[in-house]
XYZ file of C-alpha atoms in Angstrom:
663
model
C -16.449 5.095 7.759
C -13.359 3.808 9.643
C -10.095 5.747 9.267
C -6.867 3.975 10.263
C -3.503 5.786 10.295
C -0.674 3.503 9.238
C 3.014 3.991 10.157
C 4.806 6.702 8.126
C 6.119 5.412 4.846
C 7.973 6.887 1.905
C 7.411 6.919 -1.775
C 6.926 3.423 -3.265
C 10.348 3.836 -4.910
C 12.520 4.865 -1.980
C 15.772 5.382 -3.792
C 16.110 7.297 -7.028
C 17.587 4.685 -9.327
C 19.102 7.427 -11.457
C 21.467 8.874 -8.842
C 21.073 6.694 -5.761
C 19.597 9.492 -3.666
C 16.317 9.628 -1.821
C 13.577 10.549 -4.292
C 11.505 12.487 -1.763
C 12.750 14.877 0.854
C 10.044 14.249 3.443
C 8.101 11.320 4.850
C 4.621 10.422 3.737
C 1.486 9.856 5.726
C -0.351 6.769 4.516
C -3.986 6.718 5.574
C -6.031 3.570 5.082
C -9.612 4.736 4.529
C -12.104 1.898 5.001
C -15.663 2.779 3.871
C -18.667 1.007 5.309
C -18.706 -1.514 2.455
C -15.362 -2.868 3.681
C -13.270 -1.951 0.650
C -9.923 -0.368 1.467
C -8.243 2.547 -0.276
C -4.732 3.824 0.455
C -4.350 7.601 0.334
C -0.694 8.673 0.172
C 0.125 12.292 1.014
C 3.278 14.049 2.193
C 3.004 16.506 5.121
C 3.726 19.326 2.690
C 0.977 18.078 0.366
C -1.512 17.990 3.248
C -0.619 21.563 4.174
C -0.877 22.570 0.530
C -4.370 21.113 0.306
C -5.425 23.268 3.276
C -4.030 26.336 1.510
C -5.952 25.513 -1.670
C -9.158 24.729 0.230
C -8.990 28.111 1.954
C -8.468 29.833 -1.397
C -10.924 27.701 -3.331
C -12.865 30.553 -4.999
C -9.617 31.787 -6.574
C -8.120 28.481 -7.650
C -11.114 26.667 -9.103
C -12.818 27.485 -12.390
C -16.367 28.672 -11.680
C -18.161 29.722 -14.896
C -21.283 30.816 -12.997
C -19.261 33.007 -10.661
C -17.272 34.437 -13.569
C -20.496 35.225 -15.445
C -21.898 36.985 -12.373
C -18.657 38.960 -12.044
C -18.758 40.294 -15.611
C -22.551 40.679 -15.816
C -22.342 44.319 -14.723
C -18.996 45.017 -16.402
C -20.192 45.238 -20.000
C -17.846 48.105 -20.861
C -14.833 46.063 -19.752
C -16.038 43.061 -21.788
C -16.660 45.153 -24.913
C -13.247 46.752 -24.541
C -11.675 43.292 -24.477
C -13.681 42.113 -27.507
C -12.501 45.087 -29.548
C -8.963 44.638 -28.239
C -8.985 41.124 -29.715
C -10.960 41.799 -32.893
C -9.078 44.940 -33.921
C -5.561 43.524 -34.339
C -6.911 40.139 -35.504
C -8.923 41.651 -38.363
C -5.997 43.913 -39.224
C -3.705 40.877 -39.489
C -6.208 38.954 -41.632
C -6.670 41.972 -43.908
C -2.891 42.221 -44.264
C -2.671 38.588 -45.377
C -5.460 39.148 -47.903
C -3.781 42.289 -49.221
C -0.423 40.518 -49.580
C -1.979 37.654 -51.522
C -3.657 40.134 -53.905
C -0.265 41.761 -54.565
C 1.268 38.390 -55.449
C 3.226 37.941 -52.205
C 3.649 34.298 -51.141
C 2.180 34.659 -47.661
C 3.306 31.256 -46.372
C 6.970 32.209 -46.926
C 6.702 35.712 -45.483
C 8.746 35.833 -42.259
C 7.498 39.351 -41.535
C 3.901 38.105 -41.308
C 4.965 35.057 -39.274
C 6.655 37.321 -36.728
C 3.592 39.557 -36.719
C 1.364 36.561 -35.902
C 3.613 35.524 -32.998
C 3.609 39.065 -31.598
C -0.186 39.282 -32.042
C -0.815 36.063 -30.097
C 1.597 37.196 -27.389
C -0.226 40.518 -27.017
C -3.656 38.867 -26.926
C -2.715 36.907 -23.808
C -2.342 33.352 -22.390
C -5.501 31.853 -23.950
C -4.301 32.774 -27.451
C -0.717 31.818 -26.695
C -2.027 28.302 -25.941
C -3.545 28.205 -29.445
C -0.205 29.260 -30.942
C 1.635 26.587 -28.938
C -0.707 23.913 -30.288
C -0.119 25.110 -33.876
C 3.654 25.150 -33.327
C 3.697 21.349 -33.231
C 1.926 20.839 -36.575
C 4.410 20.955 -39.480
C 1.704 19.317 -41.591
C -0.585 22.342 -41.059
C 1.722 25.329 -40.592
C 4.364 26.541 -43.117
C 7.997 26.227 -41.897
C 8.522 29.990 -41.504
C 5.415 30.314 -39.274
C 6.337 27.125 -37.430
C 9.718 28.560 -36.483
C 8.137 31.719 -35.094
C 5.306 29.970 -33.245
C 7.805 27.636 -31.581
C 9.093 30.693 -29.685
C 5.729 30.828 -27.876
C 6.701 27.698 -25.925
C 9.339 29.343 -23.740
C 10.535 32.580 -25.362
C 7.753 34.990 -24.441
C 8.532 38.445 -23.016
C 9.351 38.101 -19.287
C 7.861 40.235 -16.558
C 10.129 42.248 -14.201
C 12.275 40.444 -11.621
C 10.963 42.732 -8.878
C 7.468 41.266 -9.257
C 8.819 37.710 -9.360
C 10.901 38.280 -6.210
C 7.862 39.793 -4.478
C 5.812 36.671 -5.311
C 8.584 34.401 -3.970
C 8.629 36.308 -0.685
C 4.833 36.315 -0.391
C 4.511 32.603 -1.179
C 7.563 31.184 0.639
C 7.767 33.660 3.538
C 11.306 34.910 2.836
C 13.140 36.877 0.121
C 14.807 34.846 -2.660
C 18.340 35.331 -1.301
C 17.319 33.644 1.958
C 15.482 30.775 0.230
C 17.976 29.924 -2.527
C 21.763 29.801 -2.546
C 21.751 30.990 -6.167
C 19.144 32.369 -8.570
C 19.780 33.393 -12.189
C 19.841 37.145 -12.769
C 17.248 36.812 -15.526
C 14.595 34.155 -16.304
C 15.939 31.425 -18.575
C 12.472 30.771 -20.064
C 9.143 32.604 -20.135
C 5.928 30.782 -21.027
C 2.233 31.651 -21.159
C 1.501 31.358 -17.431
C 4.864 31.963 -15.781
C 8.627 32.289 -16.129
C 11.442 30.062 -14.956
C 14.707 30.863 -13.167
C 17.619 28.507 -12.673
C 18.601 28.245 -9.025
C 20.479 26.258 -6.439
C 19.269 25.260 -2.994
C 21.289 25.780 0.177
C 21.791 21.989 0.152
C 23.422 22.130 -3.288
C 20.716 20.752 -5.613
C 20.139 22.593 -8.910
C 16.496 23.573 -9.318
C 14.077 25.274 -11.684
C 12.015 27.975 -9.977
C 8.748 28.793 -11.758
C 6.981 32.022 -10.811
C 3.485 32.880 -12.017
C 2.740 35.926 -14.171
C 0.988 38.861 -12.464
C -2.704 39.612 -13.165
C -2.972 36.233 -14.887
C -6.359 35.232 -13.539
C -8.133 38.406 -14.619
C -6.867 38.183 -18.196
C -7.829 34.534 -18.598
C -11.256 34.751 -16.963
C -12.482 37.540 -19.246
C -11.364 35.614 -22.356
C -13.048 32.444 -21.103
C -16.210 34.412 -20.336
C -16.336 35.871 -23.870
C -15.540 32.557 -25.574
C -18.068 30.698 -23.410
C -20.846 33.133 -24.363
C -19.858 32.830 -28.010
C -19.927 29.018 -27.736
C -23.378 29.115 -26.106
C -24.685 31.405 -28.865
C -23.320 29.155 -31.633
C -24.664 26.053 -29.906
C -28.119 27.615 -29.671
C -28.349 29.292 -33.094
C -26.436 26.894 -35.369
C -28.496 23.715 -35.537
C -25.737 21.790 -37.312
C -23.596 22.056 -34.189
C -24.561 19.146 -31.952
C -21.439 19.067 -29.760
C -21.403 20.457 -26.257
C -19.234 23.500 -27.062
C -19.855 25.039 -23.651
C -18.864 21.771 -21.953
C -15.692 21.581 -24.041
C -14.784 25.148 -23.097
C -15.536 24.471 -19.423
C -13.238 21.434 -19.561
C -10.479 23.665 -20.944
C -11.253 26.283 -18.299
C -10.935 23.681 -15.526
C -7.520 22.643 -16.835
C -6.221 26.213 -17.236
C -7.305 27.173 -13.701
C -5.637 24.047 -12.334
C -2.522 25.050 -14.280
C -2.510 28.387 -12.446
C -2.268 26.569 -9.091
C 1.326 25.372 -8.651
C 0.444 23.259 -5.603
C -1.898 21.298 -7.848
C 0.854 21.053 -10.472
C 3.240 19.619 -7.875
C 0.663 17.006 -6.906
C 0.236 16.157 -10.579
C 3.989 15.696 -10.998
C 4.164 13.313 -8.046
C 1.182 11.319 -9.253
C 2.676 11.174 -12.758
C 5.897 9.792 -11.280
C 4.031 7.159 -9.281
C 2.160 5.941 -12.363
C 4.736 6.277 -15.141
C 8.157 6.900 -13.564
C 8.960 3.167 -13.815
C 8.650 3.099 -17.631
C 12.010 2.537 -19.296
C 13.769 5.809 -20.231
C 11.007 8.067 -18.840
C 12.209 10.712 -16.363
C 10.011 12.805 -14.060
C 11.673 15.622 -12.046
C 11.362 15.847 -8.291
C 9.223 18.524 -6.589
C 10.743 20.388 -3.600
C 7.644 20.957 -1.505
C 9.286 23.121 1.151
C 9.959 25.694 -1.613
C 6.600 25.440 -3.396
C 3.287 27.242 -2.986
C 0.387 28.456 -5.100
C 2.354 30.918 -7.282
C 5.901 29.516 -6.897
C 7.048 26.025 -7.875
C 10.517 24.615 -7.207
C 11.439 21.434 -9.041
C 14.537 19.483 -10.003
C 16.598 21.102 -12.780
C 16.764 18.986 -15.949
C 19.695 19.318 -18.348
C 18.205 18.446 -21.713
C 17.403 19.361 -25.306
C 14.010 19.895 -26.931
C 12.925 16.906 -29.004
C 12.506 19.117 -32.065
C 16.201 20.113 -31.957
C 17.129 16.970 -33.841
C 20.640 18.038 -34.902
C 21.676 18.853 -31.330
C 20.214 15.561 -30.087
C 22.000 13.564 -32.810
C 25.280 15.309 -31.959
C 24.941 13.871 -28.433
C 24.556 10.348 -29.863
C 20.870 10.168 -28.862
C 18.197 8.667 -31.112
C 15.335 11.204 -31.195
C 13.015 8.746 -32.942
C 13.495 6.221 -30.140
C 12.523 8.883 -27.589
C 9.346 9.580 -29.576
C 8.566 5.850 -29.398
C 9.090 6.067 -25.623
C 6.704 9.048 -25.543
C 4.068 7.164 -27.529
C 4.310 4.143 -25.213
C 4.040 6.404 -22.159
C 1.052 8.222 -23.697
C -0.692 4.912 -24.363
C -0.408 3.995 -20.697
C -1.637 7.462 -19.747
C -4.679 7.343 -22.007
C -5.567 3.658 -21.979
C -4.260 2.187 -18.725
C -4.424 4.679 -15.847
C -6.401 7.489 -17.500
C -4.290 10.286 -15.983
C -2.644 12.047 -18.909
C -0.437 15.001 -19.835
C -2.689 17.255 -21.931
C 0.039 19.650 -23.108
C 3.032 17.648 -24.440
C 4.487 20.407 -26.663
C 8.269 20.430 -27.397
C 9.000 22.811 -24.519
C 7.646 20.195 -22.107
C 9.512 17.176 -23.529
C 13.306 17.078 -23.243
C 15.970 14.589 -24.274
C 18.242 14.317 -21.234
C 22.003 14.031 -21.621
C 21.824 10.322 -20.734
C 19.232 9.592 -23.440
C 15.971 9.636 -21.475
C 12.690 11.410 -22.148
C 11.981 13.981 -19.431
C 8.460 15.334 -18.915
C 8.046 18.895 -17.654
C 5.126 21.187 -16.763
C 2.363 19.159 -15.134
C -0.130 22.005 -14.902
C -2.462 20.871 -17.671
C -3.424 17.279 -16.886
C -6.717 15.474 -17.364
C -8.354 12.120 -16.675
C -10.311 9.548 -18.664
C -12.770 7.269 -16.886
C -12.430 3.460 -17.278
C -15.429 3.030 -19.647
C -13.944 5.647 -21.966
C -10.494 4.017 -21.789
C -11.901 0.603 -22.711
C -13.981 2.210 -25.447
C -10.866 3.792 -26.969
C -9.058 0.434 -26.975
C -12.003 -1.229 -28.681
C -12.195 1.598 -31.232
C -8.503 1.208 -32.129
C -8.968 -2.550 -32.581
C -12.009 -2.052 -34.786
C -10.266 0.640 -36.874
C -7.177 -1.511 -37.497
C -9.317 -4.557 -38.358
C -11.754 -2.488 -40.452
C -14.703 -3.638 -38.370
C -16.859 -0.585 -38.996
C -19.993 -2.026 -37.423
C -18.039 -2.479 -34.200
C -16.578 1.033 -34.588
C -20.054 2.558 -34.879
C -21.073 0.815 -31.644
C -17.895 2.130 -29.994
C -18.970 5.686 -30.801
C -22.214 5.021 -28.940
C -20.276 3.734 -25.912
C -17.972 6.775 -26.037
C -21.020 9.102 -26.023
C -20.452 10.477 -29.537
C -23.783 9.012 -30.633
C -26.963 8.580 -28.621
C -28.100 4.959 -28.070
C -31.212 5.461 -30.216
C -29.183 6.608 -33.265
C -29.721 4.527 -36.415
C -26.251 3.191 -37.242
C -27.270 1.754 -40.633
C -26.068 4.731 -42.751
C -23.070 5.447 -40.479
C -21.383 2.042 -40.902
C -20.843 2.395 -44.700
C -19.825 6.033 -44.114
C -16.983 4.796 -41.866
C -15.995 2.332 -44.588
C -15.868 5.164 -47.148
C -13.723 7.330 -44.856
C -11.057 4.694 -44.429
C -11.338 3.407 -47.997
C -10.239 6.855 -49.203
C -6.792 6.349 -47.686
C -5.224 5.526 -51.077
C -5.196 1.823 -50.364
C -3.010 2.167 -47.261
C -3.717 0.000 -44.251
C -5.437 1.860 -41.431
C -2.386 1.392 -39.195
C -0.429 3.556 -41.667
C -2.767 6.531 -41.237
C -1.924 9.301 -38.805
C -4.148 10.701 -36.068
C -4.541 14.026 -37.891
C -5.821 12.455 -41.113
C -8.282 10.267 -39.199
C -9.457 13.263 -37.139
C -9.983 15.374 -40.262
C -11.923 12.633 -42.025
C -14.083 11.940 -38.993
C -14.732 15.666 -38.470
C -16.388 15.822 -41.876
C -18.380 12.713 -41.025
C -19.485 14.172 -37.688
C -20.810 17.236 -39.458
C -22.964 15.123 -41.782
C -24.389 12.683 -39.215
C -25.838 13.245 -35.706
C -22.529 13.095 -33.813
C -21.825 15.154 -30.722
C -18.337 15.731 -29.321
C -18.143 15.021 -25.560
C -16.044 17.486 -23.512
C -13.350 14.956 -22.505
C -12.516 14.270 -26.171
C -11.027 17.723 -26.898
C -8.056 17.350 -24.529
C -7.384 13.767 -25.653
C -7.160 14.891 -29.275
C -5.033 17.893 -28.252
C -2.613 15.562 -26.470
C -2.443 12.995 -29.280
C -2.258 15.493 -32.128
C 0.450 17.512 -30.345
C 2.543 14.408 -29.706
C 2.057 13.258 -33.275
C 3.099 16.716 -34.505
C 6.441 16.335 -32.695
C 6.812 12.817 -34.100
C 6.174 14.018 -37.670
C 8.714 16.814 -37.178
C 11.354 14.226 -36.245
C 10.287 11.547 -38.720
C 7.696 12.444 -41.408
C 6.906 8.720 -41.807
C 6.132 8.127 -38.121
C 2.674 6.556 -37.601
C 1.333 6.769 -34.062
C -1.479 4.279 -34.677
C 0.942 1.697 -36.032
C 3.155 2.139 -32.950
C 0.107 1.894 -30.675
C -1.377 -1.350 -31.932
C 1.193 -3.727 -30.333
C 0.337 -2.244 -26.937
C -3.401 -2.478 -27.633
C -2.991 -6.109 -28.732
C -1.101 -6.888 -25.550
C -3.854 -5.301 -23.461
C -6.536 -7.349 -25.218
C -4.642 -10.573 -24.557
C -3.675 -9.869 -20.936
C -6.175 -7.439 -19.370
C -8.760 -9.344 -17.259
C -11.299 -6.483 -17.413
C -14.717 -7.859 -18.504
C -15.105 -5.118 -21.142
C -11.862 -6.099 -22.860
C -12.593 -9.819 -22.580
C -15.916 -9.162 -24.317
C -14.069 -7.129 -26.951
C -11.607 -9.995 -27.472
C -14.532 -12.370 -27.929
C -16.160 -10.059 -30.488
C -12.852 -9.748 -32.302
C -12.156 -13.483 -32.507
C -15.663 -14.708 -33.344
C -18.073 -13.765 -36.085
C -21.343 -15.593 -36.686
C -20.170 -18.294 -34.294
C -17.001 -19.010 -36.306
C -13.498 -18.589 -34.928
C -11.353 -16.084 -36.878
C -7.851 -17.520 -36.695
C -6.356 -14.703 -38.771
C -7.385 -12.163 -36.095
C -5.661 -14.219 -33.389
C -2.525 -14.425 -35.553
C -2.587 -10.650 -36.016
C -3.003 -10.021 -32.284
C -0.141 -12.349 -31.336
C 2.167 -10.878 -33.989
C 1.549 -7.318 -32.812
C 1.516 -8.077 -29.085
C 4.993 -9.640 -29.189
C 6.349 -6.234 -30.349
C 5.096 -4.543 -27.183
C 7.914 -3.685 -24.769
C 6.312 -5.254 -21.701
C 4.669 -8.260 -23.389
C 5.088 -11.309 -21.143
C 4.546 -14.684 -22.821
C 4.192 -16.503 -19.492
C 1.636 -13.957 -18.263
C -0.439 -14.447 -21.413
C -0.289 -18.228 -21.012
C -1.276 -18.213 -17.339
C -4.007 -15.569 -17.695
C -5.347 -17.246 -20.819
C -5.774 -20.568 -19.049
C -7.270 -18.870 -15.991
C -9.781 -17.013 -18.167
C -10.699 -20.036 -20.290
C -11.392 -22.096 -17.186
C -13.649 -19.417 -15.646
C -17.359 -18.870 -16.196
C -16.624 -15.668 -18.158
C -14.563 -17.662 -20.639
C -17.208 -20.334 -21.243
C -18.143 -19.138 -24.746
C -14.557 -18.861 -25.993
C -13.656 -22.125 -24.228
C -16.437 -24.066 -25.958
C -15.546 -22.626 -29.347
C -11.824 -23.265 -28.840
C -12.590 -26.847 -27.853
C -14.514 -27.238 -31.131
C -11.658 -25.681 -33.121
C -9.082 -27.828 -31.313
C -11.135 -30.950 -32.101
C -11.339 -29.854 -35.751
C -7.593 -29.374 -35.792
C -6.943 -32.787 -34.249
C -9.492 -34.320 -36.576
C -7.798 -32.741 -39.594
C -4.405 -33.921 -38.407
C -5.739 -37.448 -37.848
C -7.395 -37.519 -41.264
C -4.187 -36.429 -42.971
C -2.141 -39.050 -41.117
C -4.649 -41.805 -41.983
C -4.899 -40.599 -45.595
C -1.129 -40.674 -46.014
C -0.920 -44.115 -44.362
C -3.632 -45.699 -46.578
C -2.136 -44.110 -49.667
C 1.218 -45.609 -48.732
C -0.330 -49.074 -48.310
C -2.065 -48.884 -51.729
C 0.744 -47.322 -53.752
C 3.912 -48.671 -52.175
C 2.827 -51.988 -50.657
C 0.137 -52.765 -53.251
C -2.690 -53.543 -50.840
C -5.448 -52.375 -53.168
C -8.073 -53.912 -50.924
C -7.419 -51.103 -48.478
C -9.677 -48.152 -49.205
C -7.914 -44.799 -49.378
C -9.152 -42.610 -46.502
C -10.088 -39.051 -47.589
C -7.819 -36.244 -46.400
C -8.951 -33.274 -44.361
C -11.385 -30.874 -46.001
C -10.154 -27.510 -47.278
C -11.652 -25.774 -44.251
C -10.040 -28.235 -41.834
C -6.725 -27.860 -43.655
C -6.916 -24.065 -43.268
C -7.534 -24.466 -39.535
C -4.500 -26.724 -39.304
C -2.351 -24.175 -41.165
C -3.498 -21.392 -38.813
C -2.563 -23.495 -35.777
C 0.892 -24.192 -37.263
C 1.486 -20.482 -37.908
C 0.351 -19.541 -34.394
C 2.767 -22.083 -32.912
C 5.499 -20.509 -35.056
C 4.606 -17.027 -33.765
C 4.741 -18.261 -30.166
C 8.165 -19.844 -30.737
C 9.497 -16.494 -32.016
C 7.986 -14.505 -29.121
C 10.309 -12.922 -26.550
C 10.185 -14.959 -23.352
C 9.462 -18.273 -25.074
C 11.765 -20.856 -23.510
C 11.216 -24.538 -24.411
C 12.897 -25.713 -21.186
C 10.820 -23.418 -19.022
C 7.713 -24.215 -21.066
C 8.222 -27.933 -20.435
C 8.198 -27.391 -16.677
C 5.186 -25.091 -17.024
C 3.296 -27.714 -19.023
C 4.104 -30.289 -16.324
C 2.614 -27.936 -13.718
C -0.378 -27.185 -15.919
C -1.161 -30.876 -16.386
C -1.913 -31.221 -12.680
C -4.092 -28.093 -12.768
C -7.744 -29.098 -12.361
C -8.904 -26.410 -14.812
C -6.482 -27.604 -17.491
C -7.485 -31.218 -16.865
C -11.125 -30.255 -17.343
C -10.273 -28.552 -20.646
C -8.320 -31.617 -21.744
C -11.221 -33.890 -20.849
C -13.608 -31.733 -22.868
C -11.342 -31.922 -25.923
C -10.820 -35.699 -25.519
C -14.563 -36.353 -25.054
C -15.510 -34.215 -28.034
C -12.849 -35.850 -30.201
C -13.958 -39.349 -29.123
C -17.606 -38.524 -29.874
C -16.638 -37.291 -33.324
C -14.534 -40.395 -34.067
C -17.297 -42.773 -32.904
C -19.910 -40.917 -34.980
C -17.689 -41.176 -38.081
C -17.147 -44.920 -37.478
C -20.911 -45.513 -37.167
C -21.557 -43.576 -40.394
C -18.964 -45.662 -42.242
C -20.412 -48.954 -40.921
C -23.939 -47.949 -41.921
C -22.770 -46.852 -45.354
C -20.988 -50.147 -45.982
């Protein structure tokens, strides 16, 4: 392997377009790593990041989730484990018994604020793992009664803080100096306290306002014992309950990996910088800056964001900001996270999404992030397309690709089961369904048929369902799937990936016949995508059609184009001969038959598609004229034109011969 060190660079976006200042406070080292196969990969790291990686490498046993090591640790600590089990079961069973008792006495439990407060306090006392559960529930107004929702929302940033003395001690241990020497100002009390840490508002000696996050004490011990207990419970259920086919232990290990990463603030800072690189350019998305010289494993210093939680709709409206628009921005950003780059925010609860004073969506807390591999990303896109188009055979195959079903599974009974699930939606189109309803329906289906839930799926659903919960809170009629389809359509039309080109082919053709209505639907939806580029679609479409990979679609499109031209020619000739017979009186002229019904339908589809293209953003007749002139000299386009002309000529000659023989 050859390693070349390039000249120091800075972040790809040198200046912060929001305030004109430098986005990063230190220079970056850009290392060009060239493996033996000759492919080149750029690795961008700041000096502080490189030092941070050394710190984490040295402390690897503490910062990485190791279920085997945890199991070995608690193997001989059975008393401690039993004590924790009873500590959880005791108050939990007491709370459940209280709810049951209230219901027997005629008390409406869902409206009982006393019980809601008791649940919040219970989850807080049980520790970070259970607080995470409460945070997830706090975003689901469709599942949790309003009184409970209000209380659970406090788990996002209103947990009991730990003493300042401990926080100041951590700052000194991590940054090498007491807080008064590091910061010009630091709030007397934490302004927010969450499950893993608490946040102070501060100011650097250079004048920038910052948020200083300090980790809770004894955090690792409390979380590891809960993960150990839950992992053993998952293994027991997986072994004893035959109906459970999902990898429960794998799902829990995935969650454990994310929580341990969340406890490492150096890793969180790296996540924030990577998130900025990938998504900071999206319109009205804001990602705060990390101050690396004031950050270490248990202390994180980041740019202070003045903003309002998305669920505080009245306050946002009072500032003249459209909360629904910001949710649309969040959905578009999430689509790029899940389906484009694969690096996604797995914990987008309201405490982590703020509406800034200038109307942007700010992301906070990058501790819990996850990744989706390319095959899974393409599989999700294909699944969305098949759901919206009610192609349940294709959807069943997608579940095989996504590892929900084994390749040898008989899909015959599953395909009609999918149809039944989505047919039960009271006649609504699939795009009008929400993620929660689809998840619930599919959960029942997965229990009945041999599905297994892969570990990566849990965090994706957590992310989507949490985001949708916020959206429903702001607008009960908001449909994430409906908002997502324009982006998915755009990806299908513009992404050159072979998997998506194959998916486009499957979508547009059935039994060798071209489905014009599907193309119309794609073009209609794609033009609503924010970054849809008509010229890009045109250029990439021609490039693809002229390549070997596009041979099948090219041949079929040539046939359809010939049919369209043939239909147009027939109609023109029919109208002309009719005119000669009826108006001029030349009865000797035989009336030429018009286009067939099928040909006429093809012609109508082509007309509608041309109308859609004319109404698409970026369509400019003047520019298109110059583009067409350039395309005409393109050898690939000329070859396509020759194919169409040759096919059309062959068809016309064949028709002429048939007519001569008939006469």
